[in-house]
Coordinates of C-alpha atoms in Angstrom, one line a residue:
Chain A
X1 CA -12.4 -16.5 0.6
X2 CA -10.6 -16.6 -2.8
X3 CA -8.2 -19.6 -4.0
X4 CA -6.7 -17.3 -6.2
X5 CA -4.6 -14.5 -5.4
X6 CA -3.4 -11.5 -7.5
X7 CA -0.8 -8.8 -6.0
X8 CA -0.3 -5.4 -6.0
X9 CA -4.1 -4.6 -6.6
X10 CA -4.0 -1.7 -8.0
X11 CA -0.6 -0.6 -10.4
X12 CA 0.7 2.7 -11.7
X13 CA 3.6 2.5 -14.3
X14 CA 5.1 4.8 -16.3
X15 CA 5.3 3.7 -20.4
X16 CA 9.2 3.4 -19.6
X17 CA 8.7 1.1 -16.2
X18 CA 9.2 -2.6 -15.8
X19 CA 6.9 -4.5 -13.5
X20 CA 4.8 -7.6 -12.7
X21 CA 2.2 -8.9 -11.9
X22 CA 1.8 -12.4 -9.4
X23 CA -0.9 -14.9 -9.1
X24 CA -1.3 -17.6 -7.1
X25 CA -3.7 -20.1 -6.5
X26 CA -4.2 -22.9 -3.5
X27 CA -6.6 -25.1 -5.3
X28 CA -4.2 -27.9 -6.2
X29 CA -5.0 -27.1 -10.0
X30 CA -2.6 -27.7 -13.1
X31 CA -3.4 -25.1 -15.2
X32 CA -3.4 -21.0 -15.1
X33 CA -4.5 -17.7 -16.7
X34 CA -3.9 -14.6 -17.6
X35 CA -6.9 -12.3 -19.2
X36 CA -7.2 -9.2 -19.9
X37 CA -10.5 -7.3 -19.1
X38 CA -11.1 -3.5 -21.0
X39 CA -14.3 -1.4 -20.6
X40 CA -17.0 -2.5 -22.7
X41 CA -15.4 -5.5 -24.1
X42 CA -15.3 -9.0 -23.5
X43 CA -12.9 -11.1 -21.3
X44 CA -9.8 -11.4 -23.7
X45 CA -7.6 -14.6 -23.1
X46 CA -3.7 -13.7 -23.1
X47 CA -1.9 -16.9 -22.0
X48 CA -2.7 -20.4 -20.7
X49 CA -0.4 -22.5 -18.9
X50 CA -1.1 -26.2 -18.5
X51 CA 1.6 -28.3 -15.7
X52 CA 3.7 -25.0 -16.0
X53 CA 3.7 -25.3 -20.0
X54 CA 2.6 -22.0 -22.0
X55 CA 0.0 -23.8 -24.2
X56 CA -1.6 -20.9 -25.7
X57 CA -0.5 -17.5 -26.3
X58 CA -3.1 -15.8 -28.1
X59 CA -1.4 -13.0 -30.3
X60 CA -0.2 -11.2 -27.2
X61 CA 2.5 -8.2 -27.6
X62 CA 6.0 -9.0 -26.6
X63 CA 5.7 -6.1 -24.1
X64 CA 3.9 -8.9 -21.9
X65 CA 6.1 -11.6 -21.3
X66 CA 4.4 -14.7 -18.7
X67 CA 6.2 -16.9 -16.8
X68 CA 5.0 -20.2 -14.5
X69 CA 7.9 -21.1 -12.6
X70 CA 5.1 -24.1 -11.0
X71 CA 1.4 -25.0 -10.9
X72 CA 0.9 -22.5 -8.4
X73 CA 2.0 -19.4 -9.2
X74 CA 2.0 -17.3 -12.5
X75 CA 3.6 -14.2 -13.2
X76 CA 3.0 -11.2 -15.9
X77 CA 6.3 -9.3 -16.6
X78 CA 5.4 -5.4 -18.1
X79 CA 7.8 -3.4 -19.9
X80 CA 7.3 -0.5 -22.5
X81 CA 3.5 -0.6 -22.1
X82 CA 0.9 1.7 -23.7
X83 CA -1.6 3.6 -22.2
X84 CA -4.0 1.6 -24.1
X85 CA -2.9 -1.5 -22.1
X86 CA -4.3 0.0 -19.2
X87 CA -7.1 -2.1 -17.9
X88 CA -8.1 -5.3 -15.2
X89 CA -6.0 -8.2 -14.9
X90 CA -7.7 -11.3 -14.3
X91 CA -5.6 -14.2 -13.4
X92 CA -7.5 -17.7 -13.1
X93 CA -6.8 -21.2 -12.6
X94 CA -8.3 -24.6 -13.2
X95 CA -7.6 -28.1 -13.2
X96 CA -6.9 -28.4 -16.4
X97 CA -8.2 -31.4 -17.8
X98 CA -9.4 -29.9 -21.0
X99 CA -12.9 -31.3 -20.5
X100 CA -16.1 -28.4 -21.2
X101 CA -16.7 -29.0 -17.1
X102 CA -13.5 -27.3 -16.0
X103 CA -14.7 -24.5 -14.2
X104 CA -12.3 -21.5 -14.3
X105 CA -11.5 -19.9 -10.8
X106 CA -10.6 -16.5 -10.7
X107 CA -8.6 -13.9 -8.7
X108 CA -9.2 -10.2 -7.5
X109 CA -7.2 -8.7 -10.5
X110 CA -5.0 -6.2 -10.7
X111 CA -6.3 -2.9 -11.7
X112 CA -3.0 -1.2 -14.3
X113 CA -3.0 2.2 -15.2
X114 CA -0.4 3.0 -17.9
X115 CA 0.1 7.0 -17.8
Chain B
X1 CA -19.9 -14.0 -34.9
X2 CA -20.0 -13.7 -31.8
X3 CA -19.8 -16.9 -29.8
X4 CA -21.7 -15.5 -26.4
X5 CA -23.9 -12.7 -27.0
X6 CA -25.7 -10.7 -24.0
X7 CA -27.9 -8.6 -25.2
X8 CA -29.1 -6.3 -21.8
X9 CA -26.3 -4.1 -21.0
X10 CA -27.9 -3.1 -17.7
X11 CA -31.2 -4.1 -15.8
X12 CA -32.9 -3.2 -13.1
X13 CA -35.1 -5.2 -10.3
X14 CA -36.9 -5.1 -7.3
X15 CA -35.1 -6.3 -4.2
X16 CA -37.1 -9.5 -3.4
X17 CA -38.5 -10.1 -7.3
X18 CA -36.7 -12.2 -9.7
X19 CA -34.7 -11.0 -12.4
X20 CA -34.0 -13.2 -15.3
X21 CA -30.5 -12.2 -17.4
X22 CA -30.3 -13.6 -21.1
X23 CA -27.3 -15.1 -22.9
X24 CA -27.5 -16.8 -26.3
X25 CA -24.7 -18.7 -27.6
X26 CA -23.0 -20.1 -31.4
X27 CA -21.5 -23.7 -31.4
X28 CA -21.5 -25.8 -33.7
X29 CA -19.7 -28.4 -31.4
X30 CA -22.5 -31.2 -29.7
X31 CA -20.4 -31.3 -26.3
X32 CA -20.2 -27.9 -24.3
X33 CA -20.2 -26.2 -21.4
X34 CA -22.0 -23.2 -20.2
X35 CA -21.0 -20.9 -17.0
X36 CA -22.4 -17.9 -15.4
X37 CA -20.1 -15.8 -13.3
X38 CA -20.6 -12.5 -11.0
X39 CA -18.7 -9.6 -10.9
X40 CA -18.7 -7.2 -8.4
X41 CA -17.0 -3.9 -8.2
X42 CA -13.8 -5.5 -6.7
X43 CA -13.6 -6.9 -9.9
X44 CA -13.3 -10.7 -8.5
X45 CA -15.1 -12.9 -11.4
X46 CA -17.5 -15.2 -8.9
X47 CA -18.1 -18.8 -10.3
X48 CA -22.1 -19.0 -10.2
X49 CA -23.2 -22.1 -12.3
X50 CA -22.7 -24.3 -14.8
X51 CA -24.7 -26.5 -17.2
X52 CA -23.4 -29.0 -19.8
X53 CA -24.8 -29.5 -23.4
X54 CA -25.3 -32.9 -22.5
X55 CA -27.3 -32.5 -19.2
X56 CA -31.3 -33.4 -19.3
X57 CA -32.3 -30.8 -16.0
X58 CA -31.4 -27.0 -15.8
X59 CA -28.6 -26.4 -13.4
X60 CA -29.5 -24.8 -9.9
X61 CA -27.3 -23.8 -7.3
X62 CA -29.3 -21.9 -4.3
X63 CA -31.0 -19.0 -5.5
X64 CA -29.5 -19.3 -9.3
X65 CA -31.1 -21.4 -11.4
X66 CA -30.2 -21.6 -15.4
X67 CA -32.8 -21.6 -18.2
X68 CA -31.6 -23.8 -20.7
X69 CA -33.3 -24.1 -24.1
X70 CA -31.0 -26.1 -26.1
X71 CA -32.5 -25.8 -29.7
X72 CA -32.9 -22.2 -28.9
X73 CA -29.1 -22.2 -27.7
X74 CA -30.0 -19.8 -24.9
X75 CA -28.9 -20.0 -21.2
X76 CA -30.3 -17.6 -19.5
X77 CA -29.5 -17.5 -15.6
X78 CA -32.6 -16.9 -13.0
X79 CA -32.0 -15.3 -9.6
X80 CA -34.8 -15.5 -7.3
X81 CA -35.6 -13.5 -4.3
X82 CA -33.2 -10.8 -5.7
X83 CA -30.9 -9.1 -3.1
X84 CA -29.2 -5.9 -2.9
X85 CA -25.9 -8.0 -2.5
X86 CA -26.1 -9.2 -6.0
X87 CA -25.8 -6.2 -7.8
X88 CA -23.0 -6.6 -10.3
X89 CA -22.2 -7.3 -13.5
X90 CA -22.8 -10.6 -14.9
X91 CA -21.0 -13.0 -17.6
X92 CA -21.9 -15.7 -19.2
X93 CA -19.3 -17.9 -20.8
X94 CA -19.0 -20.7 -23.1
X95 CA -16.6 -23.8 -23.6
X96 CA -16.3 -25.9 -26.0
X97 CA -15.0 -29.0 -26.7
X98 CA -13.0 -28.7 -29.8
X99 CA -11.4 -25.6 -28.8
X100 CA -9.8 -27.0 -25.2
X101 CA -9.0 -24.0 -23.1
X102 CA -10.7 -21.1 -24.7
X103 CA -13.1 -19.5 -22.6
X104 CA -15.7 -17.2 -24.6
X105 CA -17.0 -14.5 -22.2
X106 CA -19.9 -12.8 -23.3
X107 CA -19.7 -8.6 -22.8
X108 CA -22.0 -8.6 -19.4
X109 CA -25.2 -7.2 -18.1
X110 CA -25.1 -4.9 -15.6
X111 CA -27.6 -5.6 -12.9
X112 CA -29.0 -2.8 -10.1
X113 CA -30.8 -4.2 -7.1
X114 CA -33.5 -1.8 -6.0
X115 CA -34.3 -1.6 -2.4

């Protein structure tokens, strides 16, 4: 049984649709993730949130806009994507103390297609 | 460069044998952490194991057990007694200290359990 959650688990959009994406996790942990996983490539980190502060956004298009309204839960608002941001959506958490033994605990994913 | 490297895209083993998956690593930072995570075809990134830079015995966690070989800055993960429940792709991933929450994931191996 996962601590993390992701909802829907699958997504369809249109390039002219506005969704997102939840996570939420149940391990009592202060920081969150969003990734961003494409075929034959490795993990690629989007946006961290520590105690519901973005602290790194890492040269993501404006087209994906985060939001952590609390420790638990993270969203991932889509509007005007590309077909080439079609791909798995990993959401993690951990608890955040910025030391190399915080384990990363991830969700499901949610599985975008962008037609 | 890279800062995870996995060089065996897919491999192949025995059900019962033991199957041992390579990752080398780039640091230049003396405190770090290493992680091995599973991914089956629900896409759910598993948490395996861990080993820190600083630790004296390879990490083992039931049937996972991780070759570390620090001068070589390799950490390959053993599974013993292979089953055909751990087929999936596996990651190996890097923290380090001077670079807080950065994960670096390394592009996977692909591993097929043969009955």
């Amino acid at each position: 049984e996962t601590g993390v959650t992701q909802t829907p688990r699958h997504l369809v959009m249109g390039m002219t649709n506005k969704k997102s994406l939840k996570c939420e996790q149940h391990l009592g942990h202060n920081a969150m993730y969003w990734y961003k996983q494409s075929a034959k490539k490795p993990l690629e980190l989007m946006f961290v949130y520590s105690l519901e502060e973005r602290v790194e956004n890492n040269s993501v298009p404006s087209r994906f806009s985060p939001e952590c309204p609390n420790s638990s839960h993270l969203f991932l608002h889509l509007h005007t994507l590309q077909p080439e941001d079609s791909a798995l959506y990993l959401c993690a958490s951990s608890q955040g103390r910025g030391r190399v033994t915080d384990t990363q605990y991830f969700g499901p994913g949610t599985r975008l297609t962008v037609l | 460069a890279q800062k995870i490297t996995q060089t065996q895209p897919g491999m192949f083993v025995q059900e019962k044998e033991a199957v041992t998956l390579d990752c080398t690593y780039d640091t230049s930072d003396p405190s770090y952490g290493l992680f091995w995570y599973k991914q089956p075809s629900s896409g759910e990134m598993i948490f395996l194991i861990y080993q820190g830079s600083y630790d004296q015995q390879n990490a083992t966690e039931g049937r996972y057990s991780l070759n570390f070989q620090k001068a070589r800055k390799s950490a390959n993960l053993v599974i013993s007694a292979s089953q055909l429940g751990d087929s999936a792709m596996y990651f190996c991933a890097m923290r380090e200290t001077n670079t807080g929450n950065q994960f670096y994931f390394g592009t996977g191996t692909s591993l097929t359990v043969i009955p």
